[in-house]
PDB file of C-alpha atoms in Angstrom:
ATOM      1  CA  UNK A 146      -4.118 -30.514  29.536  1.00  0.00           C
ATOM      2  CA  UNK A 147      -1.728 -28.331  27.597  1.00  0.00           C
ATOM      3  CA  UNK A 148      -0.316 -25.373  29.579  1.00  0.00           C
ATOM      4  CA  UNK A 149       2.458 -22.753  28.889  1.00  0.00           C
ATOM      5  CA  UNK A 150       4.303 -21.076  32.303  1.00  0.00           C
ATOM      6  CA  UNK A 151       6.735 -18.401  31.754  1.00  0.00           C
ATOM      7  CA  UNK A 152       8.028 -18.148  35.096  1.00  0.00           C
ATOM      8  CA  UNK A 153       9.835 -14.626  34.780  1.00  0.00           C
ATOM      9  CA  UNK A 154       7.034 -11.390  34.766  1.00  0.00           C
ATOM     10  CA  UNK A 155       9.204  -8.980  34.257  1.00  0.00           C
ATOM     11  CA  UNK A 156      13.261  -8.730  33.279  1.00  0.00           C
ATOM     12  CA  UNK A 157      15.256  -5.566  33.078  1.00  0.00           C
ATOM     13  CA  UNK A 158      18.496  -6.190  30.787  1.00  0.00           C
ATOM     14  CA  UNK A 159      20.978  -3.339  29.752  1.00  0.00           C
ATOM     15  CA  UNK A 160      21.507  -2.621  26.614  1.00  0.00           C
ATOM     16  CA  UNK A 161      23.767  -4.545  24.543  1.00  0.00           C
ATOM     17  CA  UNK A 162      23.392  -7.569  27.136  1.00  0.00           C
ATOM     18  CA  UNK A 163      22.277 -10.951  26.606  1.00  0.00           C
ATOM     19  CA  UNK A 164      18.591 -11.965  26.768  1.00  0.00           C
ATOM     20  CA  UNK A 165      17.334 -14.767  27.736  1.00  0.00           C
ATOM     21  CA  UNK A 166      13.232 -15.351  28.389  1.00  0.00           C
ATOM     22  CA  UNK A 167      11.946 -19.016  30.143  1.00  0.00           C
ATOM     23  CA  UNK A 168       9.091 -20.664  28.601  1.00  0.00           C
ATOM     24  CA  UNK A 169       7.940 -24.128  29.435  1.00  0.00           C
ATOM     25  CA  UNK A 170       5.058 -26.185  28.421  1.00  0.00           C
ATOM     26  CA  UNK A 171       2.969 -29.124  29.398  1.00  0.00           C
ATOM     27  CA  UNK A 172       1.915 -31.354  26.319  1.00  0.00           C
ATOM     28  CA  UNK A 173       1.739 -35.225  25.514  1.00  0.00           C
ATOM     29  CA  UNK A 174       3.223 -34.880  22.597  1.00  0.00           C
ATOM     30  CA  UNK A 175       5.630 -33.115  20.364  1.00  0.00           C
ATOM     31  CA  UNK A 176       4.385 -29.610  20.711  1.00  0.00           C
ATOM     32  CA  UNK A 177       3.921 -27.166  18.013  1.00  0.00           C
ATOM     33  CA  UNK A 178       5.800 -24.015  20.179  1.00  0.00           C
ATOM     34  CA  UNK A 179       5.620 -20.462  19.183  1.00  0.00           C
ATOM     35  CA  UNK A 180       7.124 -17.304  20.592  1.00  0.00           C
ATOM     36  CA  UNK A 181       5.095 -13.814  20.066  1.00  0.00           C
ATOM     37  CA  UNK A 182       6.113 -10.135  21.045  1.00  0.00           C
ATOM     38  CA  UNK A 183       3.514  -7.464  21.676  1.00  0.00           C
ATOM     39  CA  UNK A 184       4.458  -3.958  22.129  1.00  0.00           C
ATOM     40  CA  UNK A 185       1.938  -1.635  23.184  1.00  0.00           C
ATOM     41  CA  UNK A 186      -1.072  -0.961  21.094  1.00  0.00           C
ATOM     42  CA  UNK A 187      -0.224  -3.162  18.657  1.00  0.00           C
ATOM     43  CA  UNK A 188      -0.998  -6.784  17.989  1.00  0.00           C
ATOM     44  CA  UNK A 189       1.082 -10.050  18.450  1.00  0.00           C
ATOM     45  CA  UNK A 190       4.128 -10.511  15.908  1.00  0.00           C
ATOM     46  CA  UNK A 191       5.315 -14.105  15.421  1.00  0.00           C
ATOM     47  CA  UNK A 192       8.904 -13.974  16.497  1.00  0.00           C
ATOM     48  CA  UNK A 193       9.912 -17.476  15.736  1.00  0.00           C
ATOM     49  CA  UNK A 194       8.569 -21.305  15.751  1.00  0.00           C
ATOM     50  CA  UNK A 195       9.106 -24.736  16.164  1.00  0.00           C
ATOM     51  CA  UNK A 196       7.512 -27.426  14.102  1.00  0.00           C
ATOM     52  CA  UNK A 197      10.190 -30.210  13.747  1.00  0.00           C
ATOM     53  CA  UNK A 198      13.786 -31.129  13.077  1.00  0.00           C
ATOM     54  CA  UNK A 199      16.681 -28.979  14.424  1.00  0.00           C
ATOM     55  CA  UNK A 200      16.345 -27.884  17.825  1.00  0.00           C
ATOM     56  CA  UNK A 201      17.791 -24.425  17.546  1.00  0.00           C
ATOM     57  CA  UNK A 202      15.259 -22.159  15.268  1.00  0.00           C
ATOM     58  CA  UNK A 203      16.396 -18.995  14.430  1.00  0.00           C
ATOM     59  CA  UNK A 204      13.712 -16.012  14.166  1.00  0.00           C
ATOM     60  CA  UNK A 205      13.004 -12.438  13.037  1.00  0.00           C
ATOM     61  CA  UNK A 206      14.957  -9.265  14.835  1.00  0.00           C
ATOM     62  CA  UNK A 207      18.209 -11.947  15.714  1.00  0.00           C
ATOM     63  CA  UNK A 208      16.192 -13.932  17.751  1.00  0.00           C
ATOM     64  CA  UNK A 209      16.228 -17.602  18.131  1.00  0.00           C
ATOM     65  CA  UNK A 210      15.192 -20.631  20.607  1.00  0.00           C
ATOM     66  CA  UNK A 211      16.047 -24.054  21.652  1.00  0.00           C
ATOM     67  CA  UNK A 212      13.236 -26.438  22.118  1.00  0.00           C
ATOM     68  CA  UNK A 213      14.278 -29.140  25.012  1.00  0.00           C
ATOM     69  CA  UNK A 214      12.324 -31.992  25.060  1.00  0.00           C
ATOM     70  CA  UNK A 215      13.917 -33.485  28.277  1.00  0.00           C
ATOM     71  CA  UNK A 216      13.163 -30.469  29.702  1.00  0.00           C
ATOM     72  CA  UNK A 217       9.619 -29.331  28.307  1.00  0.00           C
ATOM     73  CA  UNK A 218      11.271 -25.965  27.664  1.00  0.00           C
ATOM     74  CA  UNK A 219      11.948 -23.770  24.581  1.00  0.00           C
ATOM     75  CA  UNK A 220      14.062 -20.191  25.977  1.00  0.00           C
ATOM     76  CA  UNK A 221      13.876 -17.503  24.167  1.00  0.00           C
ATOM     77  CA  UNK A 222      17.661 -16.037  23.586  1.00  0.00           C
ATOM     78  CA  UNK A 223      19.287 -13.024  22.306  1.00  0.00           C
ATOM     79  CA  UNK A 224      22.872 -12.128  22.242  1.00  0.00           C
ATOM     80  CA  UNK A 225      22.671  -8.269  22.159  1.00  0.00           C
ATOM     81  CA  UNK A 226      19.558  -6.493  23.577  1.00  0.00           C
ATOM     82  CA  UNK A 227      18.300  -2.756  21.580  1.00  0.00           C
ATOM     83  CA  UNK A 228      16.295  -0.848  23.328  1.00  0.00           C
ATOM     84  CA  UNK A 229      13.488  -1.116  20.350  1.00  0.00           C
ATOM     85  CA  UNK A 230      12.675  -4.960  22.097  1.00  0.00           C
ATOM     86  CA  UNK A 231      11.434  -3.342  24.923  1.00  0.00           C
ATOM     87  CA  UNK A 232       7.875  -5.207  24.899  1.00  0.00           C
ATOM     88  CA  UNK A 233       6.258  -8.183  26.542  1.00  0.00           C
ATOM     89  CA  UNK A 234       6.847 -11.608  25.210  1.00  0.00           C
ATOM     90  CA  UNK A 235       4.474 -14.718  24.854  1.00  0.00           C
ATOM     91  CA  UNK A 236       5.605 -18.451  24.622  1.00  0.00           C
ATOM     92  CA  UNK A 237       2.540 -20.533  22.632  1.00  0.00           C
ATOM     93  CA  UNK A 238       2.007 -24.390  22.440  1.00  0.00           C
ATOM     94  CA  UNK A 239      -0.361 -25.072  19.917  1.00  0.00           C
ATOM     95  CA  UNK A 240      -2.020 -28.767  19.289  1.00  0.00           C
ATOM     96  CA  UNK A 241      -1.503 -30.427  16.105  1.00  0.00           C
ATOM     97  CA  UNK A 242      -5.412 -30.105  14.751  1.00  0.00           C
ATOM     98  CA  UNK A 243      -6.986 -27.219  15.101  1.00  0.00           C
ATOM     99  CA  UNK A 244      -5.511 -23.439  15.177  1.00  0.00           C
ATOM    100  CA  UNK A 245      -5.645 -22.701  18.965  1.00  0.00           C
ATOM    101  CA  UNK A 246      -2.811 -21.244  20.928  1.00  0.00           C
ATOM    102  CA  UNK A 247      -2.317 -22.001  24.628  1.00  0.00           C
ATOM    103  CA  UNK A 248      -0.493 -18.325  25.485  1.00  0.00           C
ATOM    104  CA  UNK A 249       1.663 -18.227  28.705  1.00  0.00           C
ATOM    105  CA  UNK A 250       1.140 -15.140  30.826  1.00  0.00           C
ATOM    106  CA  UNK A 251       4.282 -13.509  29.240  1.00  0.00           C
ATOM    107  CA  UNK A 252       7.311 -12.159  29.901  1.00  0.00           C
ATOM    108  CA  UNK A 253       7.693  -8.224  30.419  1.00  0.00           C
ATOM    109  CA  UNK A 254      10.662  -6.653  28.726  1.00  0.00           C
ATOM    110  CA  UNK A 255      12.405  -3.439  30.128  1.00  0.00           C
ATOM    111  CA  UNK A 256      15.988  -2.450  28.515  1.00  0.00           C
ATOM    112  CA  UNK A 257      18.141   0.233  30.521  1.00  0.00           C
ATOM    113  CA  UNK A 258      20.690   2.189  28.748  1.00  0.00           C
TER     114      UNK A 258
ATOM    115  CA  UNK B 131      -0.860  -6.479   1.141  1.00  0.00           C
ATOM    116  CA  UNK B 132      -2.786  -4.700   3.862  1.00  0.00           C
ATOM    117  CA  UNK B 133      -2.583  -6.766   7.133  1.00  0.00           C
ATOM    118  CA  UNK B 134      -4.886  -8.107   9.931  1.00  0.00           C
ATOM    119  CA  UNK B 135      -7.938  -5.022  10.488  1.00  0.00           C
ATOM    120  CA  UNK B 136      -9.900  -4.623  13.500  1.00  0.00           C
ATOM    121  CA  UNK B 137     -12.819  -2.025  14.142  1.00  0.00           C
ATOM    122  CA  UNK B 138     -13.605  -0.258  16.133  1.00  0.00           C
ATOM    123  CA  UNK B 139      -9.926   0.208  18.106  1.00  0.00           C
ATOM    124  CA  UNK B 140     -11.972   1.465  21.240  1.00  0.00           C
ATOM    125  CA  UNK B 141     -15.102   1.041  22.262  1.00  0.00           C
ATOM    126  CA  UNK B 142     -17.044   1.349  25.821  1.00  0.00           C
ATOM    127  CA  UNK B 143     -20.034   0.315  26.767  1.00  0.00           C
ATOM    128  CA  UNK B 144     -22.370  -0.164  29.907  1.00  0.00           C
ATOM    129  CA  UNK B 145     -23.013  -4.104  31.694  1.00  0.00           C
ATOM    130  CA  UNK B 146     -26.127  -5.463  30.050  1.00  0.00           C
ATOM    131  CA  UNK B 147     -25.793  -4.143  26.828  1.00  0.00           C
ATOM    132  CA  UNK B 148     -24.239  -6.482  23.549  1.00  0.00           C
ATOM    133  CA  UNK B 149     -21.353  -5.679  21.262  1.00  0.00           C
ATOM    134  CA  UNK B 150     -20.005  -6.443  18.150  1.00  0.00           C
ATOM    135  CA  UNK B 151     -16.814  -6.295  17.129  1.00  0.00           C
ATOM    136  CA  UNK B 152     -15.174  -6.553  13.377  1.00  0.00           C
ATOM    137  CA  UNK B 153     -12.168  -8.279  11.624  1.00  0.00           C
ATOM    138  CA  UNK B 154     -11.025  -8.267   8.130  1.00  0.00           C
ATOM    139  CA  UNK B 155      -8.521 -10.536   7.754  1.00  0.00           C
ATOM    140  CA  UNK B 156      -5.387 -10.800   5.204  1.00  0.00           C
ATOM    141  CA  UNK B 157      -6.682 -10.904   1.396  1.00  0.00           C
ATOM    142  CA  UNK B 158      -6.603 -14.732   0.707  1.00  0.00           C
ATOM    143  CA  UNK B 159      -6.644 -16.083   4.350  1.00  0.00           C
ATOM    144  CA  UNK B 160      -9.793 -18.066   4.884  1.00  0.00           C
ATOM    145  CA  UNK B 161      -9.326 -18.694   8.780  1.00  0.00           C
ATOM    146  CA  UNK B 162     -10.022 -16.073  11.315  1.00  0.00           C
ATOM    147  CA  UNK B 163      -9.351 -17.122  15.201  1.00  0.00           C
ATOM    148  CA  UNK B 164     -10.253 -14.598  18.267  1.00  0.00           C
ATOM    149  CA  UNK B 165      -8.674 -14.318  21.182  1.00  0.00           C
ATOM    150  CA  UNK B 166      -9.142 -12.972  24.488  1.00  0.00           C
ATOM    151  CA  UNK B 167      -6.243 -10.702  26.249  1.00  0.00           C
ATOM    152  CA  UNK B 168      -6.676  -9.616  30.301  1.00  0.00           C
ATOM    153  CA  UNK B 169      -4.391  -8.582  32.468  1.00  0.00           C
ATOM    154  CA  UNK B 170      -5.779 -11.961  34.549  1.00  0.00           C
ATOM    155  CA  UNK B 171      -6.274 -14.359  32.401  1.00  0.00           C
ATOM    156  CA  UNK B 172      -3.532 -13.170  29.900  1.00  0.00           C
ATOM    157  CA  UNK B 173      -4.836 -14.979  25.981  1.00  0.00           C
ATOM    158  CA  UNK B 174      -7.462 -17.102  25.878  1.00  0.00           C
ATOM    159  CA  UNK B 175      -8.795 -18.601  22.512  1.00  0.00           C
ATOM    160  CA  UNK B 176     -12.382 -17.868  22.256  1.00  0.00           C
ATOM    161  CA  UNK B 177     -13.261 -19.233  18.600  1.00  0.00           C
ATOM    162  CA  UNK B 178     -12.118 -20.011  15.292  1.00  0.00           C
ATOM    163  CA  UNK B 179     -13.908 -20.036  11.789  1.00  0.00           C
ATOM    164  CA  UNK B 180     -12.667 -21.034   8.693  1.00  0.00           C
ATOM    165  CA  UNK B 181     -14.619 -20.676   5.118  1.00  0.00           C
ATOM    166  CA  UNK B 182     -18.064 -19.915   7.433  1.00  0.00           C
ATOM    167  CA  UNK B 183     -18.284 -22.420   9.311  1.00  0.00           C
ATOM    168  CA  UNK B 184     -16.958 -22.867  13.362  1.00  0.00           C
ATOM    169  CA  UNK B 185     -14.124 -25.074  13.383  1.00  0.00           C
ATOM    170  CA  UNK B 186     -12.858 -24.950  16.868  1.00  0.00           C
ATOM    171  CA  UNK B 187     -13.989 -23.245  20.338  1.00  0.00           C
ATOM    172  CA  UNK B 188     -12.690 -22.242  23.801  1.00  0.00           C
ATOM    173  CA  UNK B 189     -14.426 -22.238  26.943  1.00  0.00           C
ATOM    174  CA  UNK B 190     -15.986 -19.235  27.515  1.00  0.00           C
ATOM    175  CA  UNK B 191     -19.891 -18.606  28.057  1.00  0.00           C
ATOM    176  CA  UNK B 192     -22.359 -18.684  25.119  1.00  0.00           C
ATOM    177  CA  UNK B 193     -22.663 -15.199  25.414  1.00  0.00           C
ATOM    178  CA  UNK B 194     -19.965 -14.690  23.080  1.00  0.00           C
ATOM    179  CA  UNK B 195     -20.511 -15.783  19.325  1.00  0.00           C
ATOM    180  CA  UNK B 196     -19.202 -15.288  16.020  1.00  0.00           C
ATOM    181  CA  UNK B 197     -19.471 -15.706  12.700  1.00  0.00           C
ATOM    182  CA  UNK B 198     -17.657 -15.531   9.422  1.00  0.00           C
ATOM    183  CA  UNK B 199     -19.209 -13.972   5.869  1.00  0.00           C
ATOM    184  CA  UNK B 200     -17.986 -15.571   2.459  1.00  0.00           C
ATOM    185  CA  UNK B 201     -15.459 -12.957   2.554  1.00  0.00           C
ATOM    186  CA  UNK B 202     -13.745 -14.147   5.349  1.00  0.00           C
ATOM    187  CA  UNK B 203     -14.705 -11.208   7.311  1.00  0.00           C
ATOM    188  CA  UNK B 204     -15.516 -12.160  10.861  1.00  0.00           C
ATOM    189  CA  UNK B 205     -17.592 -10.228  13.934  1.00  0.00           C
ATOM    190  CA  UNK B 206     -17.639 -11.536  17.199  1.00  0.00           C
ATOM    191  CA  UNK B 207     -20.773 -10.464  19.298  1.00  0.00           C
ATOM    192  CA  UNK B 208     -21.043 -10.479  23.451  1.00  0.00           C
ATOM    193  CA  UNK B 209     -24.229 -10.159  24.666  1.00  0.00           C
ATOM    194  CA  UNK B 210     -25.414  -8.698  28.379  1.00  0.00           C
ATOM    195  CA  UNK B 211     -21.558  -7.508  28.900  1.00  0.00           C
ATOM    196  CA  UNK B 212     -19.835  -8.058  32.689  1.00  0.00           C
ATOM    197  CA  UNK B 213     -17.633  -6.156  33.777  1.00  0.00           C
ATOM    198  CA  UNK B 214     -15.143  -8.830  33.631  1.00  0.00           C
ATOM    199  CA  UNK B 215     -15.705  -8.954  29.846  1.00  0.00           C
ATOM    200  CA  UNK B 216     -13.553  -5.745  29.915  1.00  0.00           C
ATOM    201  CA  UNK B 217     -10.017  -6.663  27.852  1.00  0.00           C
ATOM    202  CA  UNK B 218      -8.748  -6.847  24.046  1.00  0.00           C
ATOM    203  CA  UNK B 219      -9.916  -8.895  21.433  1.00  0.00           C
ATOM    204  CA  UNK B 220      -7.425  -9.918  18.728  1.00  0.00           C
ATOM    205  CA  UNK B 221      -8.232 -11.423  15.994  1.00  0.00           C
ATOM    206  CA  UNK B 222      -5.616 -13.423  13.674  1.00  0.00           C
ATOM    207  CA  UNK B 223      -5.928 -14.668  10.315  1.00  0.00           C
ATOM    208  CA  UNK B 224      -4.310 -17.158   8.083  1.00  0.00           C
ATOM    209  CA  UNK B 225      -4.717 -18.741   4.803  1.00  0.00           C
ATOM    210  CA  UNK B 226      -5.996 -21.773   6.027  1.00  0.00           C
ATOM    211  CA  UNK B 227      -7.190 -23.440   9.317  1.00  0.00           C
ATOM    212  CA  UNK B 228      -4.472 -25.656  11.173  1.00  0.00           C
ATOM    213  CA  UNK B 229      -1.532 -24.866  12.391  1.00  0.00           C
ATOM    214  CA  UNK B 230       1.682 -26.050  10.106  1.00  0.00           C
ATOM    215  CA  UNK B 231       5.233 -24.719   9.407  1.00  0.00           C
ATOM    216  CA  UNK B 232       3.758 -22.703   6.421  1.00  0.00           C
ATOM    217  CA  UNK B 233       0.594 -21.422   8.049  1.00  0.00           C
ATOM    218  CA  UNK B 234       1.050 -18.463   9.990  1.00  0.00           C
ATOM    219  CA  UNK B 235      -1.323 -16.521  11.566  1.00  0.00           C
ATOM    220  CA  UNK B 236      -1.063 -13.129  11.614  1.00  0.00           C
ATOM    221  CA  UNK B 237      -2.605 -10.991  14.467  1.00  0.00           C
ATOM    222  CA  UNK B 238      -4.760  -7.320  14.090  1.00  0.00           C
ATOM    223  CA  UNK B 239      -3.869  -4.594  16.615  1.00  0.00           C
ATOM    224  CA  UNK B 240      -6.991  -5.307  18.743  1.00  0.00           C
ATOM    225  CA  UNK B 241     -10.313  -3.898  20.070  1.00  0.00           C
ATOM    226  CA  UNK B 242      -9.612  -2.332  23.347  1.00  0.00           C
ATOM    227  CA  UNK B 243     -13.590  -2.869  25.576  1.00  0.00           C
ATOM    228  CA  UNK B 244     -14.032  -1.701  28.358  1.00  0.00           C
ATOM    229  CA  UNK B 245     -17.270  -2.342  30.270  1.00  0.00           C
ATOM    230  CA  UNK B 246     -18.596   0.132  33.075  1.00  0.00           C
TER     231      UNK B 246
END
């Protein structure tokens, strides 16, 4: 069955720092992968996603992720933290029929100054 | 374009009683999916329709339903509430049903339930 574990709850990066957020998935076969941020109140924003071809897909906000097939994994990666991406994070796998999402618990954001 | 709507925001209701709650989704998308957000179970897909008619399902009790008007506009209904049916609903939309490089689906804010 398809699964999604994001193994960190909660990270506290300084701002200005380097982000990255652990997602990996369980799926037979090439995944669709998806990451999502939430901030409070509001809905889930598609941050960036991964169909095919190049491994490295860059996103919205300076964002981008590297899908590893060797190692079921697609990190989430920022160079430079703002305090505005304070939020939590979701990694998706989604099959290849249907429009289903298979969320991980997600990742908790807090940014110190 | 006016995104992803959901009404009511907040809503609270007593166990044994039904809701329904509303999405209007993006002008032009024909596929509505709903999703189920706890601080437990984190997301879980509960349905998806697309141009009326159920196209896909998650594993959760038949006491939740849906449905989808020619206008794309979907309501999902829970009848004889739990407790544990306390959470947020999202709804997303997109033009069409599937997922693909050029078919995003674009979330609402939510309707926040809470069951006493």
């Amino acid at each position: 069955a398809q699964s999604v574990t994001q193994p960190d709850i909660h990270i506290t990066v300084s701002e200005g720092a380097s982000l990255e957020l652990r997602c990996n998935y369980s799926y037979g076969a090439t995944p669709y992968l998806f990451w999502y941020v939430q901030s409070p109140g509001q809905g889930l924003q598609l941050l960036l996603k991964y169909f095919s071809g190049d491994t490295l897909v860059q996103g919205i906000k300076g964002f981008e992720a590297e899908f590893k097939r060797s190692q079921s994994s697609f990190n989430l990666r920022k160079p430079s933290v703002h305090w505005s991406d304070a939020a939590e994070y979701f990694c998706a796998v989604g099959a290849q029929a249907g429009t289903a999402l298979i969320f991980g618990k997600g990742t908790t954001l807090s940014v110190s100054s | 374009k006016a995104g992803v709507t959901q009404t009511p925001r907040y809503l609270i209701k007593t166990r044994g009683q039904q809701v329904t709650l509303s999405c209007s989704p993006i002008s032009g998308h024909r596929s509505v999916s709903w999703y189920q957000q706890t601080p437990g179970q984190g997301l879980q897909f509960l349905f998806e329709y697309f141009s009326e008619t159920q196209r896909n399902k998650g594993n959760f009790p038949g006491r939740f339903s849906g449905r989808q008007f020619s206008n794309s506009r979907s309501e999902m209904n829970v009848s004889t509430l739990e407790l544990g049916d306390s959470a947020l609903y999202l709804c997303a939309s997109s033009v069409r049903g599937g997922l693909s490089s050029y078919n995003e689906q674009f979330f609402g804010p939510g309707t926040r339930l809470t069951v006493l």
